[in-house]
Amino acid sequence: MAVSTCPKVFPSFECRSESDFSGAPKVGGDGRQSRSRFSERLKSARGTASFQGGLSSLIFRFPPNFVRQLSTKARRNCSNIGVAQIVAASWSNNPASVPAAAASAAAAAATAATEPILPSVVDDVALVDKKVDLDVNVAVDLELEGLTNSKRSVFSSDGSLAIHAGERSGRGIVTDAITTPVVNTSAYFFDKTAHLIDFKEKRRASFEYGRYGNPTTVVAEEKISALEGAESTLIMASGMCASTVLLMALVPAGGHLVTTTDCYRKTRIFIETILPRMGITASVIDPADVGALESTLNENKVSLFFTESPTNPFLRCVDIKRVSELCHRKGALVCIDGTFATPLNQKALALGADLVLHSATKYLGGHNDVIAGCISGSMKLVSEVRNLHHVMGGALNPNAAYLIIRGMKTLHLRVQQQNSTGLRMAKVLEAHPKVKRVYYPGLPSHPEYELAKRQMTGFGGVVSFEVDGDLDTTIKFIDALRIPYIAPSFGGCESIVDQPAIMSYWDLPQPERLKYGIRDNLVRFSFGVEDFEDLKADVLQALEYI
């Protein structure tokens, strides 16, 4: 990142709480007027050729424990987009300059890093005594190989990763704060043109413009990558932004993709109405119809198989391992929208998928207060999507990125509770005489129950079911509920309920809704983290009301 520099005429300057930035005379303990240490040096600096830009170009020397740790993932991202911070800065009382060529070599070494991403921490890595050229702003003599070897995996669970990945394991922001700072800026500056040219010619790593990257956003991306076991993650302004940019980036004009009958309606609309304008066609198959997939792969040059697992709203499951094997034989990519599963309940990449997508608005954020989306996978594929993303826009605000980081720290606690409540409530509902059918992959009655048990470790907090009644009866049930909010979305701390026929398909006549399996009595209930007994009592009293 381009940061301002502290002139070398201040070799022993330290931040002092009593510093007088105005330069006004001060009265010393002996009664004589004196100027502040800072003012005197500032005055001295103005008389030197090395002073650049006055006070605005100064950076205060922080205590030696302010150390910028290098993140393996950030350095890998840098090789792709040239924006992730790899600059390591240290503050000591005796800075010494080093050749610019050595700094460029260090940056190049970091950019070319290809070691696997492991949840780890930096052991006893302090760059305080390293040599830094404050004019070049790149720390050298980093001993990158030693830094890599000094890392060790200390996290044995996804819960610990959700809390510490991207932060405890190293982040490209200088701070002693436990929480990641929000970097609110739209652009990053270079202190001289030579640095800008080095950046443009990939000899220097830096952020450049807010749409291309942000330090806070990078931390969120690294955290998601760690949970998914991905080389790279790209976070965007919404789940639909992630879906649409991915589809346009990976399916060429005139190409063909495969999707499933049960999916988020806005995704289906994009596939059916927008992609055809680019000559892109699509085949739609049942999530469990492997035979239909094989036929489609044989009859078409398929670029991508794109589906959800579990799906929305019927929670159908796709055999990720099987479809990945079939698609890869024909050169097709596989992308799984794992929003309903979360990275804790399902590892789509480990099962063979090339990419996994999430609406981070849901479980990842988990507090119904932020909208975001992300894709994770190999550096190569994510880079292709990232390149188009930089053109299309849809960048995530750093404040929103912070909310995702904050939300993910409790992800494992929330999902454990929601897994438990979801399964228990699904059983309660299935046994109730006023409920006709329950859709939940954790029930033996679910068509993909055995598959779900193989590829998932939990089944989530969303339960879809049909009450015994018509549209009006279902409305009475929903209106009788006291705890959940009637709203779209799911996966948050608060329980949410909706009637898909009204919430998502009300613009279609009933016969059209039925083509998608959306009956008037269908309910989608997203259980939050409230007490199970409270939720159970509320659902039962509402059912009695009808």
CSV table of C-alpha atoms in Angstrom, one decimal, residues 139-455:
chain,number,residue,atom,x,y,z
A,139,ALA,CA,10.7,-3.5,4.1
A,140,VAL,CA,13.6,-5.7,2.9
A,141,ASP,CA,15.7,-8.4,4.5
A,142,LEU,CA,12.3,-10.0,5.4
A,143,GLU,CA,13.8,-13.5,5.2
A,144,LEU,CA,10.6,-14.7,3.5
A,145,GLU,CA,11.6,-18.3,3.5
A,146,GLY,CA,12.3,-18.2,7.2
A,147,LEU,CA,9.0,-16.4,7.8
A,148,THR,CA,7.1,-19.1,5.9
A,149,ASN,CA,8.9,-21.9,7.8
A,150,SER,CA,8.2,-20.2,11.1
A,151,LYS,CA,4.4,-20.6,10.7
A,152,ARG,CA,2.6,-23.5,12.2
A,153,SER,CA,-1.0,-24.6,12.2
A,154,VAL,CA,-2.6,-24.1,15.6
A,155,PHE,CA,-6.3,-24.2,14.6
A,156,SER,CA,-7.9,-27.7,14.7
A,157,SER,CA,-11.5,-26.6,14.1
A,158,ASP,CA,-13.5,-24.4,11.8
A,159,GLY,CA,-14.7,-22.5,14.8
A,160,SER,CA,-11.2,-21.3,15.6
A,161,LEU,CA,-10.6,-20.5,12.0
A,162,ALA,CA,-13.8,-18.4,11.8
A,163,ILE,CA,-12.5,-16.3,14.7
A,164,HIS,CA,-8.8,-16.0,13.8
A,165,ALA,CA,-8.2,-16.6,10.1
A,166,GLY,CA,-7.0,-13.5,8.3
A,167,GLU,CA,-6.3,-11.7,11.5
A,168,ARG,CA,-4.4,-13.7,14.1
A,169,SER,CA,-2.6,-15.5,11.3
A,170,GLY,CA,-1.4,-12.2,9.9
A,171,ARG,CA,-3.1,-9.3,8.2
A,172,GLY,CA,-1.7,-6.5,6.1
A,173,ILE,CA,-2.7,-3.6,8.4
A,174,VAL,CA,-0.4,-2.0,11.0
A,175,THR,CA,-2.2,-2.1,14.4
A,176,ASP,CA,-2.0,-3.7,17.8
A,177,ALA,CA,-5.8,-3.8,17.9
A,178,ILE,CA,-7.5,-7.2,18.3
A,179,THR,CA,-10.2,-6.2,15.9
A,180,THR,CA,-9.5,-5.4,12.3
A,181,PRO,CA,-9.7,-1.7,11.5
A,182,VAL,CA,-12.0,-0.3,8.9
A,183,VAL,CA,-10.0,1.4,6.2
A,184,ASN,CA,-12.4,4.0,4.8
A,185,THR,CA,-10.7,5.3,1.7
A,186,SER,CA,-11.6,5.4,-2.0
A,187,ALA,CA,-8.0,5.6,-3.2
A,188,TYR,CA,-4.4,5.0,-2.2
A,189,PHE,CA,-1.6,7.4,-3.0
A,190,PHE,CA,2.0,7.0,-4.1
A,191,ASP,CA,4.7,9.3,-2.7
A,192,LYS,CA,6.5,9.6,-6.0
A,193,THR,CA,5.9,8.7,-9.7
A,194,ALA,CA,8.7,6.1,-9.7
A,195,HIS,CA,6.7,4.0,-7.2
A,196,LEU,CA,3.6,4.3,-9.3
A,197,ILE,CA,5.5,3.1,-12.4
A,198,ASP,CA,6.9,0.2,-10.3
A,199,PHE,CA,3.4,-0.7,-9.3
A,200,LYS,CA,2.1,-0.6,-12.9
A,201,GLU,CA,5.0,-2.7,-14.1
A,202,LYS,CA,4.4,-5.2,-11.2
A,203,ARG,CA,7.6,-4.5,-9.4
A,204,ARG,CA,5.8,-3.1,-6.4
A,205,ALA,CA,2.8,-4.3,-4.5
A,206,SER,CA,0.2,-1.8,-3.5
A,207,PHE,CA,-3.5,-0.9,-3.3
A,208,GLU,CA,-4.5,1.6,-5.9
A,209,TYR,CA,-8.2,2.3,-6.1
A,210,GLY,CA,-11.0,1.3,-3.7
A,211,ARG,CA,-12.9,-0.7,-6.3
A,212,TYR,CA,-9.8,-3.0,-6.8
A,213,GLY,CA,-9.2,-3.8,-3.2
A,214,ASN,CA,-9.2,-2.7,0.4
A,215,PRO,CA,-7.2,-4.0,3.5
A,216,THR,CA,-10.4,-4.6,5.5
A,217,THR,CA,-12.0,-6.5,2.6
A,218,VAL,CA,-8.9,-8.6,2.2
A,219,VAL,CA,-9.2,-9.8,5.8
A,220,ALA,CA,-12.8,-10.9,5.1
A,221,GLU,CA,-11.7,-12.7,2.0
A,222,GLU,CA,-8.9,-14.6,3.8
A,223,LYS,CA,-11.2,-15.7,6.6
A,224,ILE,CA,-13.6,-17.2,4.1
A,225,SER,CA,-10.8,-18.8,2.1
A,226,ALA,CA,-9.5,-20.5,5.3
A,227,LEU,CA,-12.9,-22.0,6.0
A,228,GLU,CA,-13.5,-23.2,2.5
A,229,GLY,CA,-9.9,-24.4,2.0
A,230,ALA,CA,-9.6,-22.2,-1.1
A,231,GLU,CA,-6.6,-20.5,-2.7
A,232,SER,CA,-8.5,-17.3,-3.2
A,233,THR,CA,-11.8,-15.6,-2.4
A,234,LEU,CA,-13.4,-12.6,-4.0
A,235,ILE,CA,-16.0,-10.7,-1.9
A,236,MET,CA,-18.6,-8.5,-3.7
A,237,ALA,CA,-21.5,-6.2,-2.9
A,238,SER,CA,-24.2,-9.0,-2.9
A,239,GLY,CA,-24.8,-12.6,-3.5
A,240,MET,CA,-26.5,-11.8,-6.8
A,241,CYS,CA,-23.5,-9.6,-7.8
A,242,ALA,CA,-21.3,-12.6,-7.2
A,243,SER,CA,-23.5,-15.0,-9.2
A,244,THR,CA,-24.0,-12.8,-12.2
A,245,VAL,CA,-20.4,-11.7,-12.5
A,246,LEU,CA,-19.3,-15.3,-12.2
A,247,LEU,CA,-21.6,-16.5,-14.9
A,248,MET,CA,-20.6,-13.8,-17.3
A,249,ALA,CA,-16.9,-14.4,-16.6
A,250,LEU,CA,-16.8,-18.2,-16.9
A,251,VAL,CA,-19.4,-18.9,-19.6
A,252,PRO,CA,-18.3,-17.5,-23.0
A,253,ALA,CA,-20.6,-15.9,-25.5
A,254,GLY,CA,-22.5,-18.7,-27.3
A,255,GLY,CA,-21.7,-21.1,-24.5
A,256,HIS,CA,-23.9,-23.5,-22.6
A,257,LEU,CA,-24.5,-24.0,-18.9
A,258,VAL,CA,-26.5,-26.4,-16.8
A,259,THR,CA,-28.5,-25.5,-13.7
A,260,THR,CA,-31.3,-27.1,-11.6
A,261,THR,CA,-35.0,-26.7,-11.4
A,262,ASP,CA,-35.0,-25.6,-7.8
A,263,CYS,CA,-33.0,-22.5,-7.3
A,264,TYR,CA,-33.2,-18.9,-6.2
A,265,ARG,CA,-35.6,-17.1,-8.5
A,266,LYS,CA,-33.5,-14.1,-9.3
A,267,THR,CA,-30.7,-16.4,-10.4
A,268,ARG,CA,-33.1,-18.3,-12.7
A,269,ILE,CA,-34.3,-15.0,-14.1
A,270,PHE,CA,-30.8,-13.9,-15.0
A,271,ILE,CA,-30.1,-17.3,-16.6
A,272,GLU,CA,-33.3,-17.3,-18.6
A,273,THR,CA,-33.6,-13.7,-19.7
A,274,ILE,CA,-30.2,-11.9,-19.5
A,275,LEU,CA,-27.7,-14.6,-20.6
A,276,PRO,CA,-29.5,-15.4,-23.8
A,277,ARG,CA,-28.7,-11.9,-25.0
A,278,MET,CA,-25.1,-13.0,-25.1
A,279,GLY,CA,-26.0,-16.2,-27.0
A,280,ILE,CA,-25.7,-18.3,-23.8
A,281,THR,CA,-28.1,-21.2,-23.5
A,282,ALA,CA,-29.0,-23.3,-20.5
A,283,SER,CA,-30.3,-26.8,-19.7
A,284,VAL,CA,-32.3,-27.2,-16.5
A,285,ILE,CA,-32.3,-30.6,-14.8
A,286,ASP,CA,-33.6,-32.1,-11.5
A,287,PRO,CA,-31.0,-31.7,-8.8
A,288,ALA,CA,-30.8,-35.5,-8.4
A,289,ASP,CA,-31.0,-36.5,-12.1
A,290,VAL,CA,-27.4,-37.5,-12.8
A,291,GLY,CA,-28.6,-39.2,-16.0
A,292,ALA,CA,-30.0,-36.0,-17.4
A,293,LEU,CA,-26.7,-34.3,-16.6
A,294,GLU,CA,-24.7,-37.0,-18.4
A,295,SER,CA,-27.0,-36.6,-21.5
A,296,THR,CA,-26.6,-32.8,-21.4
A,297,LEU,CA,-22.8,-33.0,-21.2
A,298,ASN,CA,-22.8,-35.4,-24.2
A,299,GLU,CA,-25.1,-33.3,-26.3
A,300,ASN,CA,-23.7,-29.9,-25.6
A,301,LYS,CA,-20.3,-28.2,-25.1
A,302,VAL,CA,-21.0,-27.3,-21.5
A,303,SER,CA,-18.9,-24.6,-19.9
A,304,LEU,CA,-20.4,-24.6,-16.4
A,305,PHE,CA,-22.6,-26.6,-14.1
A,306,PHE,CA,-24.1,-24.0,-11.6
A,307,THR,CA,-26.4,-25.0,-8.8
A,308,GLU,CA,-27.3,-24.6,-5.1
A,309,SER,CA,-26.9,-27.4,-2.6
A,310,PRO,CA,-29.0,-27.4,-0.6
A,311,THR,CA,-31.4,-25.6,-3.0
A,312,ASN,CA,-33.9,-22.8,-2.3
A,313,PRO,CA,-36.6,-23.3,-1.1
A,314,PHE,CA,-36.9,-27.1,-1.1
A,315,LEU,CA,-33.5,-27.9,0.2
A,316,ARG,CA,-32.7,-30.5,-2.5
A,317,CYS,CA,-29.1,-31.7,-2.5
A,318,VAL,CA,-26.7,-32.3,-5.4
A,319,ASP,CA,-24.2,-35.1,-5.3
A,320,ILE,CA,-21.2,-32.7,-5.6
A,321,LYS,CA,-18.6,-35.4,-5.9
A,322,ARG,CA,-20.4,-37.3,-8.6
A,323,VAL,CA,-21.4,-34.2,-10.7
A,324,SER,CA,-17.9,-32.8,-10.4
A,325,GLU,CA,-16.4,-36.1,-11.8
A,326,LEU,CA,-18.9,-36.1,-14.7
A,327,CYS,CA,-18.4,-32.5,-15.6
A,328,HIS,CA,-14.6,-32.6,-15.3
A,329,ARG,CA,-14.4,-35.5,-17.8
A,330,LYS,CA,-16.1,-33.2,-20.3
A,331,GLY,CA,-14.1,-30.1,-19.5
A,332,ALA,CA,-16.9,-28.3,-17.6
A,333,LEU,CA,-16.5,-26.4,-14.4
A,334,VAL,CA,-18.7,-26.9,-11.3
A,335,CYS,CA,-19.8,-24.0,-9.1
A,336,ILE,CA,-21.9,-24.8,-6.0
A,337,ASP,CA,-23.9,-22.1,-4.2
A,338,GLY,CA,-23.4,-23.3,-0.6
A,339,THR,CA,-25.3,-20.5,1.1
A,340,PHE,CA,-27.8,-22.8,2.8
A,341,ALA,CA,-25.0,-25.1,3.9
A,342,THR,CA,-22.4,-22.7,5.1
A,343,PRO,CA,-18.7,-23.6,5.0
A,344,LEU,CA,-19.1,-25.3,8.4
A,345,ASN,CA,-21.7,-27.9,7.2
A,346,GLN,CA,-20.3,-28.6,3.7
A,347,LYS,CA,-17.0,-28.4,2.0
A,348,ALA,CA,-17.9,-28.1,-1.7
A,349,LEU,CA,-14.3,-27.6,-2.9
A,350,ALA,CA,-13.1,-30.7,-1.0
A,351,LEU,CA,-15.9,-32.7,-2.6
A,352,GLY,CA,-14.6,-31.7,-6.1
A,353,ALA,CA,-16.3,-28.4,-7.0
A,354,ASP,CA,-14.2,-25.8,-8.7
A,355,LEU,CA,-15.9,-22.8,-7.1
A,356,VAL,CA,-18.2,-22.3,-4.1
A,357,LEU,CA,-20.4,-19.2,-3.8
A,358,HIS,CA,-22.2,-17.7,-0.8
A,359,SER,CA,-24.6,-14.9,-0.2
A,360,ALA,CA,-22.6,-13.6,2.8
A,361,THR,CA,-25.7,-11.7,3.8
A,362,LYS,CA,-27.1,-14.9,5.3
A,363,TYR,CA,-25.2,-17.2,7.7
A,364,LEU,CA,-21.7,-15.6,7.2
A,365,GLY,CA,-22.8,-12.1,8.3
A,366,GLY,CA,-25.4,-13.7,10.5
A,367,HIS,CA,-27.0,-10.5,12.0
A,368,ASN,CA,-29.4,-9.3,9.3
A,369,ASP,CA,-27.4,-6.1,9.0
A,370,VAL,CA,-25.2,-6.4,5.9
A,371,ILE,CA,-25.4,-7.4,2.2
A,372,ALA,CA,-22.5,-9.2,0.6
A,373,GLY,CA,-21.6,-12.1,-1.6
A,374,CYS,CA,-18.4,-14.1,-2.3
A,375,ILE,CA,-16.9,-16.8,-4.5
A,376,SER,CA,-14.0,-19.0,-3.5
A,377,GLY,CA,-11.8,-21.4,-5.4
A,378,SER,CA,-8.5,-21.6,-7.3
A,379,MET,CA,-6.4,-18.5,-7.9
A,380,LYS,CA,-6.8,-19.0,-11.6
A,381,LEU,CA,-10.6,-19.1,-11.7
A,382,VAL,CA,-11.2,-16.5,-9.1
A,383,SER,CA,-8.8,-14.2,-11.0
A,384,GLU,CA,-10.9,-14.6,-14.1
A,385,VAL,CA,-14.0,-13.5,-12.2
A,386,ARG,CA,-12.0,-10.7,-10.4
A,387,ASN,CA,-10.9,-9.2,-13.7
A,388,LEU,CA,-14.5,-8.8,-14.8
A,389,HIS,CA,-15.5,-7.6,-11.3
A,390,HIS,CA,-13.1,-4.8,-11.6
A,391,VAL,CA,-14.8,-3.7,-14.8
A,392,MET,CA,-18.4,-4.2,-13.6
A,393,GLY,CA,-18.0,-2.6,-10.1
A,394,GLY,CA,-20.0,-4.0,-7.3
A,395,ALA,CA,-17.2,-3.5,-4.7
A,396,LEU,CA,-18.0,-4.2,-1.1
A,397,ASN,CA,-17.9,-1.2,1.2
A,398,PRO,CA,-15.1,-1.7,3.9
A,399,ASN,CA,-17.7,-1.1,6.6
A,400,ALA,CA,-19.7,-4.0,5.3
A,401,ALA,CA,-16.6,-6.1,5.1
A,402,TYR,CA,-16.0,-5.4,8.8
A,403,LEU,CA,-19.5,-6.6,9.6
A,404,ILE,CA,-18.8,-9.8,7.8
A,405,ILE,CA,-15.6,-10.2,9.8
A,406,ARG,CA,-17.4,-9.5,13.0
A,407,GLY,CA,-20.3,-11.8,12.1
A,408,MET,CA,-18.0,-14.7,11.2
A,409,LYS,CA,-16.5,-14.8,14.7
A,410,THR,CA,-19.7,-16.3,16.0
A,411,LEU,CA,-20.5,-18.4,12.9
A,412,HIS,CA,-19.8,-21.7,14.5
A,413,LEU,CA,-21.8,-20.9,17.6
A,414,ARG,CA,-24.8,-19.7,15.6
A,415,VAL,CA,-24.7,-22.6,13.1
A,416,GLN,CA,-24.5,-25.2,15.8
A,417,GLN,CA,-27.6,-23.8,17.4
A,418,GLN,CA,-29.4,-23.4,14.1
A,419,ASN,CA,-28.5,-27.0,13.1
A,420,SER,CA,-29.9,-28.3,16.3
A,421,THR,CA,-33.0,-26.2,16.2
A,422,GLY,CA,-33.6,-26.8,12.6
A,423,LEU,CA,-33.5,-30.6,12.9
A,424,ARG,CA,-35.6,-30.7,16.1
A,425,MET,CA,-38.2,-28.4,14.6
A,426,ALA,CA,-38.3,-30.4,11.4
A,427,LYS,CA,-39.2,-33.5,13.4
A,428,VAL,CA,-41.8,-31.6,15.4
A,429,LEU,CA,-43.4,-30.2,12.3
A,430,GLU,CA,-43.4,-33.6,10.4
A,431,ALA,CA,-45.2,-35.2,13.3
A,432,HIS,CA,-47.9,-32.5,13.5
A,433,PRO,CA,-51.3,-33.3,11.9
A,434,LYS,CA,-51.7,-29.8,10.5
A,435,VAL,CA,-48.5,-30.0,8.5
A,436,LYS,CA,-48.7,-31.9,5.2
A,437,ARG,CA,-45.1,-32.1,4.3
A,438,VAL,CA,-41.7,-31.0,5.5
A,439,TYR,CA,-38.6,-30.3,3.4
A,440,TYR,CA,-35.4,-30.7,5.4
A,441,PRO,CA,-32.3,-32.8,4.3
A,442,GLY,CA,-31.8,-34.0,7.9
A,443,LEU,CA,-35.1,-36.0,7.8
A,444,PRO,CA,-35.2,-39.6,6.5
A,445,SER,CA,-38.2,-38.6,4.4
A,446,HIS,CA,-36.0,-36.2,2.4
A,447,PRO,CA,-35.2,-37.6,-1.1
A,448,GLU,CA,-31.5,-36.9,-0.7
A,449,TYR,CA,-31.2,-37.8,3.0
A,450,GLU,CA,-28.5,-40.4,2.5
A,451,LEU,CA,-26.5,-38.1,0.3
A,452,ALA,CA,-26.9,-35.2,2.7
A,453,LYS,CA,-25.5,-37.4,5.5
A,454,ARG,CA,-22.5,-38.2,3.4
A,455,GLN,CA,-21.5,-34.7,2.3
